[in-house]
Short mmCIF file of C-alpha atoms and ligand atoms in Angstrom, two decimals:
data_model
loop_
_atom_site.label_atom_id
_atom_site.label_comp_id
_atom_site.label_asym_id
_atom_site.label_seq_id
_atom_site.Cartn_x
_atom_site.Cartn_y
_atom_site.Cartn_z
CA UNK A 1 -17.71 21.57 10.44
CA UNK A 2 -14.11 21.76 11.58
CA UNK A 3 -11.21 19.36 11.58
CA UNK A 4 -8.36 19.36 14.05
CA UNK A 5 -5.13 17.58 14.80
CA UNK A 6 -1.57 18.40 15.79
CA UNK A 7 -0.58 18.23 12.14
CA UNK A 8 -2.75 21.25 11.25
CA UNK A 9 -1.36 23.27 14.13
CA UNK A 10 2.21 22.42 13.09
CA UNK A 11 4.32 25.51 12.34
CA UNK A 12 5.26 24.32 8.84
CA UNK A 13 1.66 23.73 7.70
CA UNK A 14 0.47 27.05 9.15
CA UNK A 15 3.40 28.90 7.64
CA UNK A 16 2.82 27.50 4.13
CA UNK A 17 -0.96 28.14 4.23
CA UNK A 18 -0.49 31.71 5.47
CA UNK A 19 2.24 32.33 2.93
CA UNK A 20 -0.48 31.82 0.31
CA UNK A 21 -3.45 33.47 2.00
CA UNK A 22 -1.50 36.56 3.17
CA UNK A 23 -0.68 37.14 -0.50
CA UNK A 24 -4.37 37.06 -1.41
CA UNK A 25 -4.52 33.47 -2.68
CA UNK A 26 -6.42 30.45 -1.50
CA UNK A 27 -4.35 28.01 0.56
CA UNK A 28 -6.21 24.83 1.49
CA UNK A 29 -5.54 21.38 2.87
CA UNK A 30 -7.03 18.72 0.60
CA UNK A 31 -7.44 15.00 -0.03
CA UNK A 32 -6.28 12.25 2.29
CA UNK A 33 -5.35 14.49 5.22
CA UNK A 34 -8.80 16.11 5.42
CA UNK A 35 -10.60 12.81 4.83
CA UNK A 36 -8.60 10.96 7.50
CA UNK A 37 -8.92 13.79 10.03
CA UNK A 38 -12.71 13.63 9.64
CA UNK A 39 -12.57 9.86 10.24
CA UNK A 40 -10.18 10.30 13.20
CA UNK A 41 -7.64 8.16 11.40
CA UNK A 42 -3.89 8.83 11.21
CA UNK A 43 -2.81 11.41 8.65
CA UNK A 44 0.13 10.24 6.52
CA UNK A 45 0.90 12.95 3.99
CA UNK A 46 -0.37 16.48 3.76
CA UNK A 47 -1.43 17.96 0.44
CA UNK A 48 -2.01 21.66 -0.01
CA UNK A 49 -3.99 23.18 -2.90
CA UNK A 50 -3.93 26.77 -4.12
CA UNK A 51 -5.19 28.97 -6.95
CA UNK A 52 -1.70 30.51 -7.24
CA UNK A 53 0.25 29.24 -10.26
CA UNK A 54 3.47 27.34 -9.47
CA UNK A 55 5.76 30.24 -10.44
CA UNK A 56 3.89 32.45 -8.00
CA UNK A 57 4.17 29.81 -5.22
CA UNK A 58 7.92 29.56 -5.86
CA UNK A 59 8.31 33.36 -5.78
CA UNK A 60 6.34 33.66 -2.52
CA UNK A 61 8.36 30.90 -0.85
CA UNK A 62 11.68 32.41 -1.94
CA UNK A 63 10.63 35.86 -0.80
CA UNK A 64 9.90 34.34 2.62
CA UNK A 65 13.38 32.80 2.68
CA UNK A 66 12.07 29.22 2.35
CA UNK A 67 13.65 26.49 0.29
CA UNK A 68 11.42 25.35 -2.57
CA UNK A 69 11.86 22.43 -4.96
CA UNK A 70 9.90 22.02 -8.24
CA UNK A 71 9.15 18.34 -7.50
CA UNK A 72 6.30 17.91 -9.98
CA UNK A 73 6.11 21.23 -11.70
CA UNK A 74 4.55 19.74 -14.86
CA UNK A 75 1.57 18.66 -12.69
CA UNK A 76 1.61 21.99 -10.86
CA UNK A 77 3.31 20.68 -7.71
CA UNK A 78 6.14 22.36 -5.83
CA UNK A 79 7.55 21.33 -2.47
CA UNK A 80 8.23 23.98 0.16
CA UNK A 81 10.63 22.96 2.91
CA UNK A 82 9.97 24.39 6.36
CA UNK A 83 12.28 23.36 9.21
CA UNK A 84 13.41 20.35 7.18
CA UNK A 85 9.83 19.20 6.53
CA UNK A 86 8.51 18.98 2.93
CA UNK A 87 5.08 20.47 2.13
CA UNK A 88 3.59 19.72 -1.29
CA UNK A 89 1.62 22.56 -2.81
CA UNK A 90 -0.38 21.88 -5.98
CA UNK A 91 -2.11 24.49 -8.09
CA UNK A 92 -5.85 23.96 -8.73
CA UNK A 93 -6.27 21.95 -11.89
CA UNK A 94 -8.92 20.81 -14.28
CA UNK A 95 -8.76 17.88 -16.68
CA UNK A 96 -8.50 19.01 -20.28
CA UNK A 97 -7.50 16.00 -22.31
CA UNK A 98 -7.20 12.38 -21.40
CA UNK A 99 -5.66 9.25 -22.81
CA UNK A 100 -7.12 6.84 -20.29
CA UNK A 101 -3.85 6.59 -18.44
CA UNK A 102 -2.94 10.05 -17.24
CA UNK A 103 -5.27 12.98 -17.38
CA UNK A 104 -3.55 15.98 -18.96
CA UNK A 105 -4.23 18.98 -16.77
CA UNK A 106 -4.50 22.71 -17.04
CA UNK A 107 -4.42 25.09 -14.11
CA UNK A 108 -7.68 26.39 -12.76
CA UNK A 109 -8.68 29.27 -10.53
CA UNK A 110 -11.91 27.89 -9.02
CA UNK A 111 -12.02 25.27 -6.30
CA UNK A 112 -15.06 23.67 -7.98
CA UNK A 113 -12.94 22.88 -11.03
CA UNK A 114 -10.19 21.37 -8.90
CA UNK A 115 -12.74 19.29 -6.97
CA UNK A 116 -14.37 18.05 -10.18
CA UNK A 117 -11.16 16.46 -11.49
CA UNK A 118 -10.60 14.43 -8.28
CA UNK A 119 -11.58 10.77 -8.20
CA UNK A 120 -14.03 10.28 -5.32
CA UNK A 121 -16.24 12.69 -3.41
CA UNK A 122 -14.54 11.72 -0.12
CA UNK A 123 -11.20 12.79 -1.66
CA UNK A 124 -12.53 16.19 -2.75
CA UNK A 125 -12.76 17.72 0.74
CA UNK A 126 -10.77 20.83 1.65
CA UNK A 127 -10.00 22.72 4.86
CA UNK A 128 -8.47 26.10 5.58
CA UNK A 129 -5.70 26.91 8.08
CA UNK A 130 -8.27 27.12 10.88
CA UNK A 131 -9.58 23.63 10.05
CA UNK A 132 -12.86 24.90 8.58
CA UNK A 133 -14.20 22.37 6.10
CA UNK A 134 -14.93 23.33 2.49
CA UNK A 135 -16.99 20.76 0.64
CA UNK A 136 -17.66 21.89 -2.93
CA UNK A 137 -19.24 18.59 -4.08
CA UNK A 138 -21.11 17.38 -1.01
CA UNK A 139 -18.56 14.69 -0.19
CA UNK A 140 -19.01 14.89 3.57
CA UNK A 141 -22.23 12.84 3.79
CA UNK A 142 -20.62 10.20 1.54
CA UNK A 143 -17.58 10.06 3.79
CA UNK A 144 -19.60 9.83 6.99
CA UNK A 145 -21.75 7.07 5.50
CA UNK A 146 -18.57 5.50 4.15
CA UNK A 147 -19.68 5.53 0.54
CA UNK A 148 -16.92 5.57 -2.06
CA UNK A 149 -18.60 7.55 -4.84
CA UNK A 150 -17.03 8.72 -8.08
CA UNK A 151 -17.07 12.43 -8.80
CA UNK A 152 -19.38 12.51 -11.83
CA UNK A 153 -20.15 9.56 -14.07
CA UNK A 154 -18.16 6.48 -12.99
CA UNK A 155 -17.65 5.13 -16.51
CA UNK A 156 -16.53 8.48 -17.92
CA UNK A 157 -14.13 9.11 -15.02
CA UNK A 158 -12.67 5.61 -15.38
CA UNK A 159 -12.09 6.09 -19.10
CA UNK A 160 -10.09 9.25 -18.31
CA UNK A 161 -7.74 7.28 -16.06
CA UNK A 162 -8.10 3.52 -15.66
CA UNK A 163 -6.12 3.59 -12.41
CA UNK A 164 -9.33 4.89 -10.85
CA UNK A 165 -10.70 1.33 -11.08
CA UNK A 166 -7.99 0.12 -8.72
CA UNK A 167 -8.33 3.21 -6.55
CA UNK A 168 -12.06 2.49 -6.21
CA UNK A 169 -11.30 -0.92 -4.68
CA UNK A 170 -8.43 0.49 -2.60
CA UNK A 171 -10.53 3.27 -1.04
CA UNK A 172 -13.42 0.91 -0.50
CA UNK A 173 -11.14 -1.46 1.43
CA UNK A 174 -9.93 1.38 3.66
CA UNK A 175 -12.95 3.62 4.06
CA UNK A 176 -16.03 1.82 2.67
CA UNK A 177 -18.75 0.24 4.76
CA UNK A 178 -18.48 -3.54 4.27
CA UNK A 179 -22.07 -3.97 5.51
CA UNK A 180 -23.52 -1.63 2.89
CA UNK A 181 -21.30 -2.98 0.12
CA UNK A 182 -20.13 -1.23 -2.99
CA UNK A 183 -21.94 1.13 -5.34
CA UNK A 184 -23.56 -1.13 -7.97
CA UNK A 185 -23.24 1.42 -10.78
CA UNK A 186 -19.54 1.95 -10.03
CA UNK A 187 -18.97 -1.81 -9.91
CA UNK A 188 -20.51 -2.35 -13.33
CA UNK A 189 -18.47 0.57 -14.71
CA UNK A 190 -15.34 -1.16 -13.34
CA UNK A 191 -16.41 -4.44 -14.94
CA UNK A 192 -17.20 -2.86 -18.31
CA UNK A 193 -13.87 -1.02 -18.44
CA UNK A 194 -11.62 -3.61 -16.81
CA UNK A 195 -9.63 -4.18 -20.01
CA UNK A 196 -8.36 -0.60 -19.68
CA UNK A 197 -6.22 -1.57 -16.69
CA UNK A 198 -3.98 -3.45 -19.13
CA UNK A 199 -2.72 -0.12 -20.46
CA UNK A 200 -1.55 1.06 -17.01
CA UNK A 201 2.10 1.08 -16.04
CA UNK A 202 3.15 -1.75 -13.74
CA UNK A 203 4.50 0.78 -11.24
CA UNK A 204 1.10 2.42 -10.84
CA UNK A 205 -0.66 -0.95 -10.56
CA UNK A 206 1.91 -2.18 -8.06
CA UNK A 207 1.50 0.94 -5.95
CA UNK A 208 -2.30 0.62 -5.77
CA UNK A 209 -2.23 -3.14 -5.11
CA UNK A 210 0.22 -2.68 -2.23
CA UNK A 211 -2.02 -0.09 -0.63
CA UNK A 212 -5.17 -2.13 -1.22
CA UNK A 213 -3.67 -5.27 0.32
CA UNK A 214 -2.39 -3.30 3.33
CA UNK A 215 -5.95 -2.32 4.36
CA UNK A 216 -7.25 -3.74 7.66
CA UNK A 217 -9.52 -6.12 5.72
CA UNK A 218 -9.06 -6.09 1.94
CA UNK A 219 -10.95 -9.39 1.41
CA UNK A 220 -14.38 -7.99 0.41
CA UNK A 221 -12.82 -5.49 -2.02
CA UNK A 222 -10.56 -8.15 -3.56
CA UNK A 223 -13.55 -10.51 -3.91
CA UNK A 224 -15.38 -7.72 -5.77
CA UNK A 225 -12.31 -7.22 -7.96
CA UNK A 226 -12.49 -10.85 -8.87
CA UNK A 227 -16.22 -10.74 -9.56
CA UNK A 228 -15.83 -7.73 -11.89
CA UNK A 229 -12.98 -9.36 -13.81
CA UNK A 230 -10.48 -6.72 -12.67
CA UNK A 231 -8.37 -9.12 -10.61
CA UNK A 232 -8.08 -11.46 -13.58
CA UNK A 233 -6.71 -8.57 -15.69
CA UNK A 234 -4.24 -7.31 -13.11
CA UNK A 235 -3.13 -10.63 -11.64
CA UNK A 236 -4.27 -13.42 -13.97
CA UNK A 237 -4.50 -16.88 -12.46
CA UNK A 238 -4.92 -15.73 -8.86
CA UNK A 239 -7.68 -16.86 -6.53
CA UNK A 240 -8.73 -14.72 -3.55
CA UNK A 241 -10.52 -17.47 -1.63
CA UNK A 242 -7.83 -17.81 1.06
CA UNK A 243 -7.69 -14.08 1.76
CA UNK A 244 -10.63 -13.81 4.16
CA UNK A 245 -9.48 -16.79 6.28
CA UNK A 246 -5.96 -15.32 6.37
CA UNK A 247 -7.18 -11.91 7.54
CA UNK A 248 -9.18 -13.70 10.22
CA UNK A 249 -6.11 -15.63 11.44
CA UNK A 250 -3.69 -12.70 11.44
CA UNK A 251 -4.30 -10.91 14.74
CA UNK A 252 -2.32 -10.09 16.85
CA UNK A 253 0.10 -9.75 13.93
CA UNK A 254 -0.10 -6.59 11.84
CA UNK A 255 -1.58 -6.64 8.32
CA UNK A 256 1.09 -7.26 5.71
CA UNK A 257 0.42 -6.74 2.01
CA UNK A 258 3.03 -9.25 0.86
CA UNK A 259 1.64 -12.03 3.07
CA UNK A 260 -1.81 -11.25 1.61
CA UNK A 261 -0.40 -11.25 -1.91
CA UNK A 262 1.03 -14.73 -1.30
CA UNK A 263 -2.47 -15.91 -0.30
CA UNK A 264 -3.74 -15.10 -3.81
CA UNK A 265 -1.47 -17.72 -5.39
CA UNK A 266 -1.12 -17.70 -9.16
CA UNK A 267 1.94 -17.04 -11.33
CA UNK A 268 4.89 -15.04 -9.98
CA UNK A 269 3.70 -11.37 -9.87
CA UNK A 270 7.22 -9.87 -9.71
CA UNK A 271 6.87 -8.26 -13.15
CA UNK A 272 3.17 -7.47 -13.02
CA UNK A 273 3.58 -5.47 -9.80
CA UNK A 274 7.21 -4.41 -10.23
CA UNK A 275 8.28 -6.03 -6.97
CA UNK A 276 11.72 -5.18 -5.60
CA UNK A 277 14.32 -7.95 -5.39
CA UNK A 278 13.79 -8.25 -1.66
CA UNK A 279 10.00 -8.41 -2.02
CA UNK A 280 10.31 -11.03 -4.79
CA UNK A 281 12.66 -13.12 -2.63
CA UNK A 282 10.30 -13.01 0.36
CA UNK A 283 7.30 -13.84 -1.81
CA UNK A 284 9.10 -16.91 -3.15
CA UNK A 285 9.81 -18.09 0.40
CA UNK A 286 6.15 -17.61 1.31
CA UNK A 287 4.73 -19.26 -1.82
CA UNK A 288 7.14 -22.22 -1.70
CA UNK A 289 6.62 -22.53 2.06
CA UNK A 290 2.88 -23.13 1.73
CA UNK A 291 3.42 -26.49 0.05
CA UNK A 292 6.72 -27.51 1.67
CA UNK A 293 7.18 -30.14 4.36
CA UNK A 294 9.29 -27.94 6.65
CA UNK A 295 7.85 -27.40 10.12
CA UNK A 296 7.63 -24.01 11.84
CA UNK A 297 11.01 -24.41 13.61
CA UNK A 298 12.89 -25.33 10.44
CA UNK A 299 11.24 -22.50 8.50
CA UNK A 300 12.30 -20.07 11.21
CA UNK A 301 15.86 -21.41 11.25
CA UNK A 302 16.13 -21.08 7.47
CA UNK A 303 14.21 -17.85 6.82
CA UNK A 304 13.82 -16.02 10.14
CA UNK A 305 10.88 -15.71 12.54
CA UNK A 306 8.74 -13.35 10.49
CA UNK A 307 8.68 -15.31 7.25
CA UNK A 308 8.16 -18.54 9.20
CA UNK A 309 5.20 -17.05 11.02
CA UNK A 310 3.74 -15.85 7.69
CA UNK A 311 4.13 -19.31 6.12
CA UNK A 312 2.36 -20.89 9.11
CA UNK A 313 -0.55 -18.42 8.81
CA UNK A 314 -0.70 -18.90 5.03
CA UNK A 315 -0.75 -22.68 5.29
CA UNK A 316 -3.64 -22.57 7.72
CA UNK A 317 -5.57 -20.21 5.45
CA UNK A 318 -4.80 -21.85 2.10
CA UNK A 319 -4.98 -25.50 3.22
CA UNK A 320 -7.87 -24.81 5.61
CA UNK A 321 -5.91 -26.52 8.38
CA UNK A 322 -5.75 -25.52 12.05
CA UNK A 323 -2.63 -23.69 13.27
CA UNK A 324 -0.14 -26.30 14.56
CA UNK A 325 -0.01 -26.56 18.34
CA UNK A 326 2.85 -24.63 19.95
CA UNK A 327 3.94 -23.14 16.61
CA UNK A 328 4.95 -19.79 18.08
CA UNK A 329 7.36 -21.48 20.49
CA UNK A 330 8.78 -23.57 17.64
CA UNK A 331 9.30 -20.46 15.52
CA UNK A 332 11.15 -18.69 18.35
CA UNK A 333 13.31 -21.77 18.92
CA UNK A 334 14.17 -22.19 15.24
CA UNK A 335 14.95 -18.51 14.78
CA UNK A 336 17.41 -18.64 17.66
CA UNK A 337 19.12 -21.92 16.68
CA UNK A 338 22.72 -21.87 15.43
CA UNK A 339 24.26 -24.80 13.57
CA UNK A 340 27.28 -25.83 15.67
CA UNK A 341 29.51 -26.98 12.77
CA UNK A 342 31.66 -25.03 10.32
CA UNK A 343 33.18 -26.31 7.07
CA UNK A 344 36.57 -26.15 8.75
CA UNK A 345 35.42 -28.86 11.23
CA UNK A 346 35.36 -31.39 8.36
CA UNK A 347 38.59 -30.31 6.68
CA UNK A 348 41.01 -31.54 5.49
CA UNK A 349 39.36 -35.00 5.54
CA UNK A 350 36.71 -33.67 3.12
CA UNK A 351 36.90 -30.99 0.47
CA UNK A 352 35.01 -29.60 -2.54
CA UNK A 353 31.48 -30.88 -3.33
CA UNK A 354 31.89 -33.77 -0.87
CA UNK A 355 32.45 -31.34 1.95
CA UNK A 356 29.37 -29.34 0.99
CA UNK A 357 27.20 -32.46 0.75
CA UNK A 358 28.34 -33.80 4.10
CA UNK A 359 27.79 -30.49 5.84
CA UNK A 360 24.28 -30.32 4.42
CA UNK A 361 23.53 -33.87 5.53
CA UNK A 362 24.72 -33.13 9.07
CA UNK A 363 22.65 -29.95 9.15
CA UNK A 364 19.57 -31.95 8.12
CA UNK A 365 20.23 -34.44 10.94
CA UNK A 366 20.73 -31.62 13.41
CA UNK A 367 17.43 -29.98 12.36
CA UNK A 368 15.64 -33.35 12.64
CA UNK A 369 16.99 -33.68 16.18
CA UNK A 370 15.17 -30.48 17.05
CA UNK A 371 18.50 -28.59 17.02
CA UNK A 372 19.63 -30.81 19.92
CA UNK A 373 22.69 -32.69 18.54
CA UNK A 374 25.93 -31.10 19.72
CA UNK A 375 29.08 -30.49 17.73
CA UNK A 376 30.71 -33.56 19.26
CA UNK A 377 27.68 -35.79 18.55
CA UNK A 378 27.58 -34.61 14.94
CA UNK A 379 31.30 -35.22 14.40
CA UNK A 380 31.24 -38.68 16.06
P1 ATP B 1749 -3.54 8.32 1.05
O1 ATP B 1749 -3.87 8.52 2.48
O2 ATP B 1749 -3.57 6.90 0.65
O3 ATP B 1749 -2.32 9.06 0.56
P2 ATP B 1749 -4.91 10.19 -0.65
O4 ATP B 1749 -6.37 10.50 -0.79
O5 ATP B 1749 -4.02 11.30 -0.17
O6 ATP B 1749 -4.82 8.92 0.27
P3 ATP B 1749 -3.24 10.08 -2.98
O7 ATP B 1749 -3.02 8.96 -3.93
O8 ATP B 1749 -2.10 10.58 -2.16
O9 ATP B 1749 -4.44 9.64 -2.05
O10 ATP B 1749 -3.85 11.28 -3.83
C1 ATP B 1749 -4.12 12.58 -3.26
C2 ATP B 1749 -5.41 13.16 -3.83
O11 ATP B 1749 -5.25 13.41 -5.22
C3 ATP B 1749 -6.61 12.24 -3.71
O12 ATP B 1749 -7.27 12.41 -2.47
C4 ATP B 1749 -7.45 12.67 -4.90
O13 ATP B 1749 -8.19 13.83 -4.57
C5 ATP B 1749 -6.43 13.05 -5.94
N1 ATP B 1749 -6.07 11.96 -6.87
C6 ATP B 1749 -5.01 11.12 -6.78
N2 ATP B 1749 -4.96 10.25 -7.80
C7 ATP B 1749 -6.02 10.54 -8.58
C8 ATP B 1749 -6.51 10.00 -9.81
N3 ATP B 1749 -5.92 8.99 -10.42
N4 ATP B 1749 -7.63 10.58 -10.33
C9 ATP B 1749 -8.23 11.62 -9.72
N5 ATP B 1749 -7.82 12.15 -8.56
C10 ATP B 1749 -6.72 11.63 -7.99
MG1 MG B 1750 -1.87 11.08 -0.12
#
């Protein structure tokens, strides 16, 4: 079995792999890039694994005149820059000691050890510079049948790192077979250990939840998260019922994790998921918009076309209402509308709070007129 793709042929990837193999080491592509190439899906980031220890990788890169940065040296990762492009190289590792949050690792020399500490069999696939597949754990059949299967005993692996619970749902949403459903043993291990997710950092939870909700259809995985009690631990008070209808209504618009997050309702997740200020602001617009009386045009005038469109989709999904007729035209109209008055138009007759109140009142009238009233009509 062989994988291919422009990304493998790329000079930088070939150069880094040969840098290792020419020196007598193993140099292998691993993880998401190999998995996605086998599924003919886009490859986002490229991870390279080697039996060479980080100091040796650094020495080899320097000897070849390449820039190298110790980006995660404590985890065995260094980044080699070739023609401005970063390439992450991680030394084979094995888990030695765990605290249920981060596995403490030691370097290893055998690929089987490195494979055994990875989370799922479909993520423990390797390929050499020629694209030849190396599958130490028999992950290929699982991948092709779209089975997300833990490497080893699900419960034991989860207790080493509780993030693997969230990763199980994330990878299922992206690569699992929704018809076949999820591995029953893994699901009960997630349920039994769900309390462990409370010890995870909010950054790690936020990262996984973003990626889960960005999947083409995360609804079945999120429903399973709810059923196992994991959703209630990570985002207490949420309800995933509106998610499937939302996903159904979305096309032709692209999946958007924040829109999906808004569909879950519940208390403000800004802290729980470590949202940025901008994300938190948008989420507030979306959540408040679901229950507000503003029509599509007014929403678009106030918040822009994209947030208005998301509110319209969310309302339909959450309130189980049909999409309002002509809403896309209304959104475009509202997004393009410009209020024809300035504060200076009302001065010096009005000033201070009075001026603000009057301006607001005129703006409300103008919006109610469908953005039709002119400057002169408003001032009359
Ligand atoms: P993506 O395309 O989303 O980046 P990925 O498989 O590359 O998918 P990463 O989170 O980038 O996922 O992790 C890279 C690889 O490292 C995984 O494929 C897996 O082999 C391993 N890995 C990452 N996190 C864990 C973890 N918590 N436990 C065990 N193995 C992990
Ligand atoms: Mg990755």
